[in-house]
JSON list of C-alpha atoms in Angstrom, two decimals:
[
{"chain": "A", "resi": 1, "resn": "GLN", "atom": "CA", "xyz": [-14.51, -11.35, -11.25]},
{"chain": "A", "resi": 2, "resn": "VAL", "atom": "CA", "xyz": [-11.15, -10.97, -8.60]},
{"chain": "A", "resi": 3, "resn": "GLN", "atom": "CA", "xyz": [-10.81, -14.83, -7.57]},
{"chain": "A", "resi": 4, "resn": "LEU", "atom": "CA", "xyz": [-8.62, -15.50, -4.38]},
{"chain": "A", "resi": 5, "resn": "VAL", "atom": "CA", "xyz": [-7.33, -18.87, -4.60]},
{"chain": "A", "resi": 6, "resn": "GLU", "atom": "CA", "xyz": [-5.24, -20.13, -1.33]},
{"chain": "A", "resi": 7, "resn": "SER", "atom": "CA", "xyz": [-2.75, -22.68, -0.96]},
{"chain": "A", "resi": 8, "resn": "GLY", "atom": "CA", "xyz": [-0.49, -24.65, 1.04]},
{"chain": "A", "resi": 9, "resn": "GLY", "atom": "CA", "xyz": [-2.27, -25.34, 4.47]},
{"chain": "A", "resi": 10, "resn": "GLY", "atom": "CA", "xyz": [-2.11, -28.84, 5.86]},
{"chain": "A", "resi": 11, "resn": "LEU", "atom": "CA", "xyz": [-1.72, -30.42, 9.24]},
{"chain": "A", "resi": 12, "resn": "VAL", "atom": "CA", "xyz": [1.93, -29.94, 10.73]},
{"chain": "A", "resi": 13, "resn": "GLN", "atom": "CA", "xyz": [3.42, -30.64, 14.69]},
{"chain": "A", "resi": 14, "resn": "PRO", "atom": "CA", "xyz": [3.77, -27.67, 17.05]},
{"chain": "A", "resi": 15, "resn": "GLY", "atom": "CA", "xyz": [7.24, -26.06, 16.12]},
{"chain": "A", "resi": 16, "resn": "GLU", "atom": "CA", "xyz": [6.76, -26.87, 12.51]},
{"chain": "A", "resi": 17, "resn": "SER", "atom": "CA", "xyz": [6.63, -24.53, 9.20]},
{"chain": "A", "resi": 18, "resn": "LEU", "atom": "CA", "xyz": [4.30, -24.00, 6.52]},
{"chain": "A", "resi": 19, "resn": "ARG", "atom": "CA", "xyz": [4.12, -21.42, 3.51]},
{"chain": "A", "resi": 20, "resn": "LEU", "atom": "CA", "xyz": [1.05, -20.21, 2.45]},
{"chain": "A", "resi": 21, "resn": "THR", "atom": "CA", "xyz": [0.53, -18.52, -0.85]},
{"chain": "A", "resi": 22, "resn": "CYS", "atom": "CA", "xyz": [-2.43, -16.71, -2.35]},
{"chain": "A", "resi": 23, "resn": "THR", "atom": "CA", "xyz": [-2.97, -16.01, -6.10]},
{"chain": "A", "resi": 24, "resn": "ALA", "atom": "CA", "xyz": [-5.30, -12.98, -7.30]},
{"chain": "A", "resi": 25, "resn": "SER", "atom": "CA", "xyz": [-6.50, -14.95, -10.17]},
{"chain": "A", "resi": 26, "resn": "ARG", "atom": "CA", "xyz": [-8.24, -12.72, -13.09]},
{"chain": "A", "resi": 27, "resn": "MET", "atom": "CA", "xyz": [-6.44, -9.85, -11.63]},
{"chain": "A", "resi": 28, "resn": "ILE", "atom": "CA", "xyz": [-4.37, -7.86, -13.96]},
{"chain": "A", "resi": 29, "resn": "THR", "atom": "CA", "xyz": [-0.89, -6.37, -12.62]},
{"chain": "A", "resi": 30, "resn": "SER", "atom": "CA", "xyz": [-2.24, -2.59, -12.65]},
{"chain": "A", "resi": 31, "resn": "VAL", "atom": "CA", "xyz": [-4.39, -3.60, -10.11]},
{"chain": "A", "resi": 32, "resn": "PHE", "atom": "CA", "xyz": [-2.85, -5.96, -8.42]},
{"chain": "A", "resi": 33, "resn": "ASN", "atom": "CA", "xyz": [0.50, -3.94, -7.65]},
{"chain": "A", "resi": 34, "resn": "PRO", "atom": "CA", "xyz": [-1.03, -0.69, -5.94]},
{"chain": "A", "resi": 35, "resn": "ASN", "atom": "CA", "xyz": [-3.30, -2.91, -3.26]},
{"chain": "A", "resi": 36, "resn": "THR", "atom": "CA", "xyz": [-1.74, -3.47, 0.22]},
{"chain": "A", "resi": 37, "resn": "TRP", "atom": "CA", "xyz": [-2.17, -7.31, 0.08]},
{"chain": "A", "resi": 38, "resn": "ALA", "atom": "CA", "xyz": [-2.85, -8.80, 3.96]},
{"chain": "A", "resi": 39, "resn": "TRP", "atom": "CA", "xyz": [-3.63, -12.59, 5.69]},
{"chain": "A", "resi": 40, "resn": "TYR", "atom": "CA", "xyz": [-6.17, -13.09, 7.67]},
{"chain": "A", "resi": 41, "resn": "ARG", "atom": "CA", "xyz": [-7.39, -16.43, 9.73]},
{"chain": "A", "resi": 42, "resn": "GLN", "atom": "CA", "xyz": [-10.50, -17.62, 11.33]},
{"chain": "A", "resi": 43, "resn": "ALA", "atom": "CA", "xyz": [-10.43, -20.29, 14.12]},
{"chain": "A", "resi": 44, "resn": "PRO", "atom": "CA", "xyz": [-13.61, -22.17, 15.07]},
{"chain": "A", "resi": 45, "resn": "GLY", "atom": "CA", "xyz": [-16.02, -19.71, 17.06]},
{"chain": "A", "resi": 46, "resn": "LYS", "atom": "CA", "xyz": [-14.13, -16.66, 16.67]},
{"chain": "A", "resi": 47, "resn": "GLU", "atom": "CA", "xyz": [-14.29, -13.89, 14.60]},
{"chain": "A", "resi": 48, "resn": "ARG", "atom": "CA", "xyz": [-11.48, -13.20, 10.86]},
{"chain": "A", "resi": 49, "resn": "GLU", "atom": "CA", "xyz": [-8.54, -11.60, 12.32]},
{"chain": "A", "resi": 50, "resn": "LEU", "atom": "CA", "xyz": [-6.08, -9.95, 10.65]},
{"chain": "A", "resi": 51, "resn": "VAL", "atom": "CA", "xyz": [-2.69, -11.52, 10.90]},
{"chain": "A", "resi": 52, "resn": "ALA", "atom": "CA", "xyz": [-0.46, -9.90, 8.57]},
{"chain": "A", "resi": 53, "resn": "SER", "atom": "CA", "xyz": [-0.43, -7.17, 5.51]},
{"chain": "A", "resi": 54, "resn": "VAL", "atom": "CA", "xyz": [2.31, -5.94, 2.97]},
{"chain": "A", "resi": 55, "resn": "ILE", "atom": "CA", "xyz": [2.49, -2.69, 1.08]},
{"chain": "A", "resi": 56, "resn": "THR", "atom": "CA", "xyz": [6.34, -3.39, -0.20]},
{"chain": "A", "resi": 57, "resn": "ASP", "atom": "CA", "xyz": [9.09, -5.33, 1.54]},
{"chain": "A", "resi": 58, "resn": "SER", "atom": "CA", "xyz": [10.13, -2.71, 3.41]},
{"chain": "A", "resi": 59, "resn": "TYR", "atom": "CA", "xyz": [6.75, -1.97, 4.75]},
{"chain": "A", "resi": 60, "resn": "ARG", "atom": "CA", "xyz": [4.80, -5.01, 6.57]},
{"chain": "A", "resi": 61, "resn": "ASN", "atom": "CA", "xyz": [2.73, -5.29, 10.02]},
{"chain": "A", "resi": 62, "resn": "TYR", "atom": "CA", "xyz": [2.25, -8.14, 11.74]},
{"chain": "A", "resi": 63, "resn": "ALA", "atom": "CA", "xyz": [-0.45, -9.21, 14.56]},
{"chain": "A", "resi": 64, "resn": "ASP", "atom": "CA", "xyz": [1.39, -9.57, 17.96]},
{"chain": "A", "resi": 65, "resn": "SER", "atom": "CA", "xyz": [0.74, -12.91, 18.38]},
{"chain": "A", "resi": 66, "resn": "VAL", "atom": "CA", "xyz": [2.47, -14.08, 14.84]},
{"chain": "A", "resi": 67, "resn": "LYS", "atom": "CA", "xyz": [5.48, -11.41, 15.18]},
{"chain": "A", "resi": 68, "resn": "GLY", "atom": "CA", "xyz": [8.93, -12.47, 14.85]},
{"chain": "A", "resi": 69, "resn": "ARG", "atom": "CA", "xyz": [7.22, -16.37, 13.80]},
{"chain": "A", "resi": 70, "resn": "PHE", "atom": "CA", "xyz": [5.28, -15.25, 10.58]},
{"chain": "A", "resi": 71, "resn": "THR", "atom": "CA", "xyz": [7.00, -13.50, 7.31]},
{"chain": "A", "resi": 72, "resn": "ILE", "atom": "CA", "xyz": [4.63, -12.24, 4.66]},
{"chain": "A", "resi": 73, "resn": "SER", "atom": "CA", "xyz": [5.92, -11.25, 0.76]},
{"chain": "A", "resi": 74, "resn": "ARG", "atom": "CA", "xyz": [4.62, -10.51, -2.45]},
{"chain": "A", "resi": 75, "resn": "ASP", "atom": "CA", "xyz": [5.30, -11.72, -5.91]},
{"chain": "A", "resi": 76, "resn": "ASN", "atom": "CA", "xyz": [3.78, -8.76, -7.90]},
{"chain": "A", "resi": 77, "resn": "ALA", "atom": "CA", "xyz": [4.88, -10.26, -11.73]},
{"chain": "A", "resi": 78, "resn": "ARG", "atom": "CA", "xyz": [2.76, -13.45, -9.89]},
{"chain": "A", "resi": 79, "resn": "LYS", "atom": "CA", "xyz": [0.16, -11.47, -8.35]},
{"chain": "A", "resi": 80, "resn": "ARG", "atom": "CA", "xyz": [0.86, -13.87, -5.43]},
{"chain": "A", "resi": 81, "resn": "VAL", "atom": "CA", "xyz": [1.03, -13.21, -1.74]},
{"chain": "A", "resi": 82, "resn": "PHE", "atom": "CA", "xyz": [2.89, -15.60, 0.82]},
{"chain": "A", "resi": 83, "resn": "LEU", "atom": "CA", "xyz": [2.87, -16.25, 4.35]},
{"chain": "A", "resi": 84, "resn": "GLN", "atom": "CA", "xyz": [5.99, -17.90, 5.71]},
{"chain": "A", "resi": 85, "resn": "MET", "atom": "CA", "xyz": [4.85, -19.25, 9.26]},
{"chain": "A", "resi": 86, "resn": "ASN", "atom": "CA", "xyz": [7.49, -20.96, 11.39]},
{"chain": "A", "resi": 87, "resn": "ASN", "atom": "CA", "xyz": [7.07, -21.92, 14.99]},
{"chain": "A", "resi": 88, "resn": "LEU", "atom": "CA", "xyz": [3.89, -23.10, 14.57]},
{"chain": "A", "resi": 89, "resn": "LYS", "atom": "CA", "xyz": [1.68, -23.48, 17.54]},
{"chain": "A", "resi": 90, "resn": "PRO", "atom": "CA", "xyz": [-1.68, -25.07, 18.46]},
{"chain": "A", "resi": 91, "resn": "GLU", "atom": "CA", "xyz": [-3.36, -21.53, 18.68]},
{"chain": "A", "resi": 92, "resn": "ASP", "atom": "CA", "xyz": [-2.13, -21.00, 15.31]},
{"chain": "A", "resi": 93, "resn": "THR", "atom": "CA", "xyz": [-4.77, -23.59, 13.88]},
{"chain": "A", "resi": 94, "resn": "ALA", "atom": "CA", "xyz": [-7.20, -21.90, 11.32]},
{"chain": "A", "resi": 95, "resn": "ILE", "atom": "CA", "xyz": [-8.18, -21.12, 8.16]},
{"chain": "A", "resi": 96, "resn": "TYR", "atom": "CA", "xyz": [-5.97, -18.77, 6.80]},
{"chain": "A", "resi": 97, "resn": "TYR", "atom": "CA", "xyz": [-7.48, -16.33, 3.96]},
{"chain": "A", "resi": 98, "resn": "CYS", "atom": "CA", "xyz": [-6.22, -13.67, 2.21]},
{"chain": "A", "resi": 99, "resn": "ASN", "atom": "CA", "xyz": [-7.25, -10.50, 0.27]},
{"chain": "A", "resi": 100, "resn": "ALA", "atom": "CA", "xyz": [-6.73, -6.66, 0.26]},
{"chain": "A", "resi": 101, "resn": "LEU", "atom": "CA", "xyz": [-7.26, -3.83, 2.51]},
{"chain": "A", "resi": 102, "resn": "THR", "atom": "CA", "xyz": [-9.10, -1.06, 1.50]},
{"chain": "A", "resi": 103, "resn": "ASN", "atom": "CA", "xyz": [-8.10, 2.38, 3.05]},
{"chain": "A", "resi": 104, "resn": "THR", "atom": "CA", "xyz": [-10.09, 1.73, 5.85]},
{"chain": "A", "resi": 105, "resn": "LYS", "atom": "CA", "xyz": [-8.41, -2.02, 6.67]},
{"chain": "A", "resi": 106, "resn": "GLU", "atom": "CA", "xyz": [-11.42, -3.88, 5.34]},
{"chain": "A", "resi": 107, "resn": "ALA", "atom": "CA", "xyz": [-11.53, -6.83, 2.95]},
{"chain": "A", "resi": 108, "resn": "LYS", "atom": "CA", "xyz": [-11.96, -5.59, -0.36]},
{"chain": "A", "resi": 109, "resn": "TYR", "atom": "CA", "xyz": [-12.36, -8.35, -2.23]},
{"chain": "A", "resi": 110, "resn": "SER", "atom": "CA", "xyz": [-15.05, -11.55, -1.62]},
{"chain": "A", "resi": 111, "resn": "TRP", "atom": "CA", "xyz": [-13.47, -13.86, 0.07]},
{"chain": "A", "resi": 112, "resn": "GLY", "atom": "CA", "xyz": [-11.80, -17.26, -1.26]},
{"chain": "A", "resi": 113, "resn": "GLN", "atom": "CA", "xyz": [-12.53, -20.73, 0.29]},
{"chain": "A", "resi": 114, "resn": "GLY", "atom": "CA", "xyz": [-9.06, -20.22, 2.24]},
{"chain": "A", "resi": 115, "resn": "THR", "atom": "CA", "xyz": [-6.88, -23.33, 3.73]},
{"chain": "A", "resi": 116, "resn": "GLN", "atom": "CA", "xyz": [-6.63, -24.46, 6.79]},
{"chain": "A", "resi": 117, "resn": "VAL", "atom": "CA", "xyz": [-3.85, -24.83, 8.92]},
{"chain": "A", "resi": 118, "resn": "THR", "atom": "CA", "xyz": [-3.94, -26.97, 12.36]},
{"chain": "A", "resi": 119, "resn": "VAL", "atom": "CA", "xyz": [-1.12, -27.41, 14.67]},
{"chain": "A", "resi": 120, "resn": "PRO", "atom": "CA", "xyz": [-2.72, -29.96, 17.59]},
{"chain": "A", "resi": 121, "resn": "SER", "atom": "CA", "xyz": [-1.74, -29.57, 21.13]}
]
């Protein structure tokens, strides 16, 4: 069974950076590699939202709220997905999750525990 493990969150001040890591354990690379991978986030009292997705380094998409500040990348050999977050703002405070996307852009696998990012105002 696929297990998604997110890490790298923390408490940072506005303007600072964090790098999140997602590891798709128990997944063979032949399954990992073809997937479009994505980061989502869920703020308190809000629905989970798609933040960024990556097919390859040449094909990445971002929510308008994070464009120019966040960068998504992937390491197929290690079955990892990263989210570099720069110039963090209080509105970035949320639990961050990774997942693969189906063809209809829904989450493909069961959710992991997520990693908390807190940026105080």
